[in-house]
Tab-separated table of C-alpha atoms in Angstrom:
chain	number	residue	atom	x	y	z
A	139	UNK	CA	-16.010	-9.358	29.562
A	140	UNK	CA	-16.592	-11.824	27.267
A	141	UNK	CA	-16.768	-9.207	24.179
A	142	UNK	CA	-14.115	-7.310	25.172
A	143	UNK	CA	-11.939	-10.591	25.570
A	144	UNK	CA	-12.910	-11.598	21.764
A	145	UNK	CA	-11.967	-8.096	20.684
A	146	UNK	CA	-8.655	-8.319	22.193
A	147	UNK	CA	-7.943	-11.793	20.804
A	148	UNK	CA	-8.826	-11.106	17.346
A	149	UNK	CA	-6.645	-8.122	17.117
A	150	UNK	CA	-3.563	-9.688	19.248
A	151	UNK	CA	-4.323	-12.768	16.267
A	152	UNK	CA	-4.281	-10.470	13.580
A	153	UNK	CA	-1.533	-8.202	15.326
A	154	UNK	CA	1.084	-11.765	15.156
A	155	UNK	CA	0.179	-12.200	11.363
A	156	UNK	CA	1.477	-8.917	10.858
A	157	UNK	CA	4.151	-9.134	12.762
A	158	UNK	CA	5.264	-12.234	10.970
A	159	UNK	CA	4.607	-10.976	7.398
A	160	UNK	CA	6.827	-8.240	8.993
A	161	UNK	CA	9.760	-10.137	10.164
A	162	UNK	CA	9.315	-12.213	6.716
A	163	UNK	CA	9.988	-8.658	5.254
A	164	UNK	CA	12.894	-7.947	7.148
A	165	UNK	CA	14.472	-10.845	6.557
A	166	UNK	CA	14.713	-10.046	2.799
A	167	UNK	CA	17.323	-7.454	3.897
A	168	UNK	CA	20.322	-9.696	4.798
A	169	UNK	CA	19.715	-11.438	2.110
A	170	UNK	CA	22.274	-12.535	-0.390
A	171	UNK	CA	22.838	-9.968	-3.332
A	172	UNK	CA	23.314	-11.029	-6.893
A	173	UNK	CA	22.786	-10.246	-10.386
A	174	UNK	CA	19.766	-10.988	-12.201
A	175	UNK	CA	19.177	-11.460	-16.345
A	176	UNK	CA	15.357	-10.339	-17.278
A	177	UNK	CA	14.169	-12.911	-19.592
A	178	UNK	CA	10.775	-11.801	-19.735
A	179	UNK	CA	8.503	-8.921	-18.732
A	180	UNK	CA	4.969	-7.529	-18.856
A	181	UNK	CA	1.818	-5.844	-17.378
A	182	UNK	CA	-0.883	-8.261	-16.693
A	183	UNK	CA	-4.509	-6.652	-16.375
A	184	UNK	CA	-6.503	-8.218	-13.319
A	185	UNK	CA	-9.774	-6.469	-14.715
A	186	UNK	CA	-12.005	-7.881	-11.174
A	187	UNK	CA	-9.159	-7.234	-8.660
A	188	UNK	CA	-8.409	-3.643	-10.449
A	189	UNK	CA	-4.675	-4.502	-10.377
A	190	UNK	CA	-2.310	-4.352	-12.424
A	191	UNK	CA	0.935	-6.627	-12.130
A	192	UNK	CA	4.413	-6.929	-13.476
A	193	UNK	CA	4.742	-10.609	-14.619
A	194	UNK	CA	8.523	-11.121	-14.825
A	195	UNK	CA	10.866	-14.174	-15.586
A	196	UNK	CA	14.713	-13.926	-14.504
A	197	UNK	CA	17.983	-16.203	-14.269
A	198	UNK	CA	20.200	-16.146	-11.923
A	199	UNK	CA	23.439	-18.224	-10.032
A	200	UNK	CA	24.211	-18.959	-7.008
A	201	UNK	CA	27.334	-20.894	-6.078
A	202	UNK	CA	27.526	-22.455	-9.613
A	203	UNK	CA	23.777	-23.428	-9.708
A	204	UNK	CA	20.994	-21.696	-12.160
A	205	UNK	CA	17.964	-20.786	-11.143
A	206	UNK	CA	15.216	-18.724	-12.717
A	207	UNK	CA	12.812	-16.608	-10.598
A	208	UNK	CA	9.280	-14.862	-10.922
A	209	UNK	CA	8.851	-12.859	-7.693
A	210	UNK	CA	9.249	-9.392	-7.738
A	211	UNK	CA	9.256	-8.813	-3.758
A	212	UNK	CA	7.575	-9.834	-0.344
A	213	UNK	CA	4.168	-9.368	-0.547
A	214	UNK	CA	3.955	-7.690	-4.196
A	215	UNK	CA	0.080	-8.227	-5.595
A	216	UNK	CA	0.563	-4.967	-8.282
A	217	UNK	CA	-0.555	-1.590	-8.455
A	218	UNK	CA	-3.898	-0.155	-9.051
A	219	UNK	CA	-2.009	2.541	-11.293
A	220	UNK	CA	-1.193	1.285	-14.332
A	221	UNK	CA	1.507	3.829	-14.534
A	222	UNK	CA	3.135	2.190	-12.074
A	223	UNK	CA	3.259	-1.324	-13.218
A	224	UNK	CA	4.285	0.341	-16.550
A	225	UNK	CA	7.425	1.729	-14.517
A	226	UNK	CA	8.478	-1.025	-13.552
A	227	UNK	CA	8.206	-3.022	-16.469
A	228	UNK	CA	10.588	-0.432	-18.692
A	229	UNK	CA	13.148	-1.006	-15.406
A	230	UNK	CA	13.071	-4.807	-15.588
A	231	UNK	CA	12.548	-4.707	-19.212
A	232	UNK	CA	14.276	-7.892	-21.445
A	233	UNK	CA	17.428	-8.449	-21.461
A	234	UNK	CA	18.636	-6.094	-18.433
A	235	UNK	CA	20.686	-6.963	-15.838
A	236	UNK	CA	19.926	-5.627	-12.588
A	237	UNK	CA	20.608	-6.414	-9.086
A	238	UNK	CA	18.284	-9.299	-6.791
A	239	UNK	CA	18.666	-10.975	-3.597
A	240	UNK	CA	18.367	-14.461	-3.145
A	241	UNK	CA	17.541	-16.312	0.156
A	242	UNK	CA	21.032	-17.531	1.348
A	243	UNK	CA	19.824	-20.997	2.614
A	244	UNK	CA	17.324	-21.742	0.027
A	245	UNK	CA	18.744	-20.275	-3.115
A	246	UNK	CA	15.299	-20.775	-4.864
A	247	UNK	CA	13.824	-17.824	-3.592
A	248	UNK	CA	14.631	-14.070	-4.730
A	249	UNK	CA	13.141	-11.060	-5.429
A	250	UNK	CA	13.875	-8.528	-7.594
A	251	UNK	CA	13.198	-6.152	-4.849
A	252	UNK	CA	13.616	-6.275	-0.850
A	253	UNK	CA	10.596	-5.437	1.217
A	254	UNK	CA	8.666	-2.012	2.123
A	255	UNK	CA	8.864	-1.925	5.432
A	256	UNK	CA	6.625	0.890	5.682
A	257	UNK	CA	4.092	-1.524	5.362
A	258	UNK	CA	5.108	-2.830	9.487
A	259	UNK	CA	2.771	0.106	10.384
A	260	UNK	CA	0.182	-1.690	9.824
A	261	UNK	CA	0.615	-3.679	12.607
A	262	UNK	CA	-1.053	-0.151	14.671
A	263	UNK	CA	-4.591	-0.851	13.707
A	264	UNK	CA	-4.923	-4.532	15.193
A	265	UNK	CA	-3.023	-3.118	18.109
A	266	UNK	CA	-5.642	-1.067	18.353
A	267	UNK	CA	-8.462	-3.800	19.321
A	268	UNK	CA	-5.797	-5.637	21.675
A	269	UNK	CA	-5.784	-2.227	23.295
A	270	UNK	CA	-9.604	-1.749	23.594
A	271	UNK	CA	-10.111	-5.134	24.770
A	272	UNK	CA	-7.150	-5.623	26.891
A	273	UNK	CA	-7.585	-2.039	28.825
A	274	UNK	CA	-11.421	-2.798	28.877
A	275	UNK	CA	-10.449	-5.961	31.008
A	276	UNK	CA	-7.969	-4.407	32.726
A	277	UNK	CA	-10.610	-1.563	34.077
A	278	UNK	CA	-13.668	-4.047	34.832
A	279	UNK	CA	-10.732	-5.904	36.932
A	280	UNK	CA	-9.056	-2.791	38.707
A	281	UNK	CA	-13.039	-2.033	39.632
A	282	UNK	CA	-13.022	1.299	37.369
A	283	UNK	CA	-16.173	0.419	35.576
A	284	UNK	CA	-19.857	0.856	37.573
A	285	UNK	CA	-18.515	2.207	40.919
A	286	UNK	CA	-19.467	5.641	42.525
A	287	UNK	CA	-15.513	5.447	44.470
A	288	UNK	CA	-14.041	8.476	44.042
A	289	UNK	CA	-11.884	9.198	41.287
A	290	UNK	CA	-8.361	8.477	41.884
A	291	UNK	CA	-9.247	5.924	44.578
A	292	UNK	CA	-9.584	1.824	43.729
A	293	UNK	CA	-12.219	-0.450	45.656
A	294	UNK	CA	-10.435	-0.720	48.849
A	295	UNK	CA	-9.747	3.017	49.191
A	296	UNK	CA	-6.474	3.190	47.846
A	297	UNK	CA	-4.668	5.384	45.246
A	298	UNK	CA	-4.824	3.995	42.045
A	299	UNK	CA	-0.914	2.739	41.348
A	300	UNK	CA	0.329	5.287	39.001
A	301	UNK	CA	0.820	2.472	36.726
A	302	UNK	CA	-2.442	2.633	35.109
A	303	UNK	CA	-2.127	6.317	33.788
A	304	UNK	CA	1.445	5.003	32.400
A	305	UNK	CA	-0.099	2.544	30.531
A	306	UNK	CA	-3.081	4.868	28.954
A	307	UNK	CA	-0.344	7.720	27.657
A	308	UNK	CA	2.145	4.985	26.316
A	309	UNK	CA	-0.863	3.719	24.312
A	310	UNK	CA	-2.069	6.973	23.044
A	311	UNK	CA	0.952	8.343	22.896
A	312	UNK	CA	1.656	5.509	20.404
A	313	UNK	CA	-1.501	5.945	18.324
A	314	UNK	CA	-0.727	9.547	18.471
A	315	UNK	CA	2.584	8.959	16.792
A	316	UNK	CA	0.695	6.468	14.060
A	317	UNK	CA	-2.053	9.062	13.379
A	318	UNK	CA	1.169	11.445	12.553
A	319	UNK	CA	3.245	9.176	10.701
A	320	UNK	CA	0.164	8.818	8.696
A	321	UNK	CA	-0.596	12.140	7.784
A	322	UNK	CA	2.526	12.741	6.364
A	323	UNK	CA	2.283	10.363	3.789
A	324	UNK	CA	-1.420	10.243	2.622
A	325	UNK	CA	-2.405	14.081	3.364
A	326	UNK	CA	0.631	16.320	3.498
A	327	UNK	CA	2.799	14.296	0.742
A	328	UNK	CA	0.022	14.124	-1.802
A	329	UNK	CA	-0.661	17.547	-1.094
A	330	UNK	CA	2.743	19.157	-2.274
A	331	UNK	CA	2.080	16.282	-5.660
A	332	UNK	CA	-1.016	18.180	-6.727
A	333	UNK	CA	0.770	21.809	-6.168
A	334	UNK	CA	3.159	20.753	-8.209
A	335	UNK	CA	1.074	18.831	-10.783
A	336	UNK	CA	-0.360	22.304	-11.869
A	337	UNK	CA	2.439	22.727	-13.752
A	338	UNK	CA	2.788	19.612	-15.939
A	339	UNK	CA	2.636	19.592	-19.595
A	340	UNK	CA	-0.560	19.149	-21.570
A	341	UNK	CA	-0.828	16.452	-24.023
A	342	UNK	CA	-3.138	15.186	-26.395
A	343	UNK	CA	-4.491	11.622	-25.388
A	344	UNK	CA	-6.947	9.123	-27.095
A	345	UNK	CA	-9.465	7.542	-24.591
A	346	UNK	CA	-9.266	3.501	-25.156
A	347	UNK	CA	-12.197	2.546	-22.813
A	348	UNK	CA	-14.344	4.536	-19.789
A	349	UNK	CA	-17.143	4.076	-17.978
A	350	UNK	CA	-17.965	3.928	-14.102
A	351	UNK	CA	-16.998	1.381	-11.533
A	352	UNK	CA	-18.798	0.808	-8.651
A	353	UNK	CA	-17.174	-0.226	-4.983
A	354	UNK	CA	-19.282	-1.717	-3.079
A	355	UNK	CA	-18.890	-1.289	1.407
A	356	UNK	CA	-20.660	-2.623	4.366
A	357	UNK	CA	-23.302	0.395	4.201
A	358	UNK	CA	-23.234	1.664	0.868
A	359	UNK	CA	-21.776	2.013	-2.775
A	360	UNK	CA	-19.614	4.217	-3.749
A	361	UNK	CA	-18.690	5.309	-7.465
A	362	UNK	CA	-15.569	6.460	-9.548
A	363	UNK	CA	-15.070	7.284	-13.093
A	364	UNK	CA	-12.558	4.636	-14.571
A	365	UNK	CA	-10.462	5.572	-17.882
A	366	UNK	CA	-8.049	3.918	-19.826
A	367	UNK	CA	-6.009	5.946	-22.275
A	368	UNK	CA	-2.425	6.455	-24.569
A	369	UNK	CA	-0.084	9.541	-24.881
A	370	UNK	CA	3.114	10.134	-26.342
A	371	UNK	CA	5.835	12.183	-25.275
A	372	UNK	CA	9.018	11.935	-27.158
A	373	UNK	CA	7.787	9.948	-29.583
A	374	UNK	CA	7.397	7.206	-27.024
A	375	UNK	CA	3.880	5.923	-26.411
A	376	UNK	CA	2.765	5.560	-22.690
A	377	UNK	CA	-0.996	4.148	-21.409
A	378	UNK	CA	-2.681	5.416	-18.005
A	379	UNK	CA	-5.582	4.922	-16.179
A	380	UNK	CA	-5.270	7.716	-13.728
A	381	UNK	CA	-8.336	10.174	-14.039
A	382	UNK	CA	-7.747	12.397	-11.761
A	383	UNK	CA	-4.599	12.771	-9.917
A	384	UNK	CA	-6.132	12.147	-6.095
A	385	UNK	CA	-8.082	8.689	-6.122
A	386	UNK	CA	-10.598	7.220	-4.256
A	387	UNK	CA	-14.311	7.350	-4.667
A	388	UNK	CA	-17.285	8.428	-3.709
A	389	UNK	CA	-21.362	8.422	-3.540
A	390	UNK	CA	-23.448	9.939	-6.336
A	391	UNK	CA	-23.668	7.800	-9.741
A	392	UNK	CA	-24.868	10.047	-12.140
A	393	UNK	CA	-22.334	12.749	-11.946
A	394	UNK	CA	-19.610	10.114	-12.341
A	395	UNK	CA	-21.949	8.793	-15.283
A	396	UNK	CA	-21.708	12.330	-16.803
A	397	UNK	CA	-18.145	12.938	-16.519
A	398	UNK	CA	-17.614	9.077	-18.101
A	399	UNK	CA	-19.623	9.875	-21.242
A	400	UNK	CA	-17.362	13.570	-21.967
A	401	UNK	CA	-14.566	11.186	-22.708
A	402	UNK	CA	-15.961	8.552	-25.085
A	403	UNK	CA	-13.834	5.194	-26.335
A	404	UNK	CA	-12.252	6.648	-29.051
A	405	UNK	CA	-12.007	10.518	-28.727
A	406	UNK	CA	-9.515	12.706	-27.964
A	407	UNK	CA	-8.971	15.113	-25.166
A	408	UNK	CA	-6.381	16.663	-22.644
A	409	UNK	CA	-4.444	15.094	-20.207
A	410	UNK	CA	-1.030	15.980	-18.096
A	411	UNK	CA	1.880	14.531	-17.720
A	412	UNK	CA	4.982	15.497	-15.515
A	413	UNK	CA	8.410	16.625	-17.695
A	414	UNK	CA	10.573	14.662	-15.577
A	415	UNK	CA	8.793	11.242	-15.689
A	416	UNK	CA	6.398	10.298	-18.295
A	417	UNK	CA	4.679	7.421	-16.762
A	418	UNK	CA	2.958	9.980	-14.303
């Protein structure tokens, strides 16, 4: 009991930091909107966090008043894909003016962007313990666990209320709607992107920097091949770190080793880039 309580009161603790992060989010949507003037923007390389952020500077008024802002939205820590941070940059380049929304009772906070909501599913997986824990206690006190009653019957005899089997298909009928929701999105979604990536354009590319970077877990270490390299399309000149278009990583040094050392600091190879946007 005691366990089972823990599990369900770390999850229902992380489960209300989510949720407020959450509402925080939402909040960004009734929000006053504005106009914003870029002052300043670049790509800042956080080489031990393996992010890369859009450091911006912008000026805006509010009921007469100036103010100048840095945060791009809610919760925004950068991209691991450099062509991403790139993106942005080029849209909140110098000297554009582009929409914001600033906090309507405290004017100095805005954000260049409202809030991905998407990111409220996340409040699922701590559910998840709360759920373990809270239907573990729920069983032990309903007498479910170590008896030799009958099934269907409680201790005294008497028909389990219906109740109970309510509860147990709301909950998995909830995860069951997560576990969906997520497979659209990280399996089916990417899927179609690499079908579609077979027909991008080839383009030479010089290789600034590679080597292997190691992530290290609970268990074990896994390994991917890291790459940093420039293209031009259009005369334009783009940088990317993306090595292959699926990330992730995996076990096994040496063949990320061997793949790291066919594309040498300084040589030249192949890479692809899609027609319609050059950043990917």
């Amino acid at each position: 009991r005691i366990f089972l309580g823990l599990f369900g009161l770390i999850g229902a603790a992380v489960t209300v930091v989510v949720a407020i992060d959450f509402l925080q989010a939402v909040s960004t949507y009734f929000w006053q909107e504005t106009t914003c003037t870029i002052e300043s923007s670049s790509v800042v390389d956080h080489p031990g966090y393996d992010e890369f952020e859009v450091v911006v500077s912008y000026r805006y008024h509010v009921r007469g008043e100036s103010y100048v802002g840095a945060d791009v939205r809610h919760g925004y820590t950068g991209s691991s894909d450099m062509s991403d941070a790139q993106r942005m940059a080029a849209r909140y380049a110098a000297g554009e003016t582009v929409l914001c929304w600033v906090d309507p009772d405290e004017p100095r906070n805005a954000y260049l962007l409202r809030a991905n909501l998407w990111r409220g599913l996340l409040i699922f997986i701590p559910l998840l313990f709360v759920a373990i824990g809270g239907g573990g206690l729920y069983a032990l006190r309903d007498g479910w666990a170590f008896s030799n009653r009958p099934p269907g019957k409680s201790v005294d005899g008497r028909a389990k209320p219906v109740r109970s089997g309510v509860l147990v298909g709301v909950l998995f009928g909830a995860f069951f709607l997560f576990g969906f929701g997520m497979f659209i999105p990280f399996f089916v979604w990417p899927t179609l992107q690499v079908v579609e990536a077979r027909s991008w354009t080839p383009v030479e590319c010089e290789i600034l920097s590679s080597g292997v970077r190691s992530h290290a877990g609970e268990d074990s270490t896994t390994y991917s091949v890291e790459a940093l390299y420039r293209y031009r399309i259009d005369g334009r000149e783009y940088t990317s770190n993306r090595y292959r278009f699926m990330g992730g990583s995996s076990s096994g040094y040496d063949a990320k080793a061997k793949a790291a050392e066919r594309i040498p600091a300084g040589s030249v190879t192949e890479c692809f880039v899609d027609p319609d946007d050059p950043y990917e």
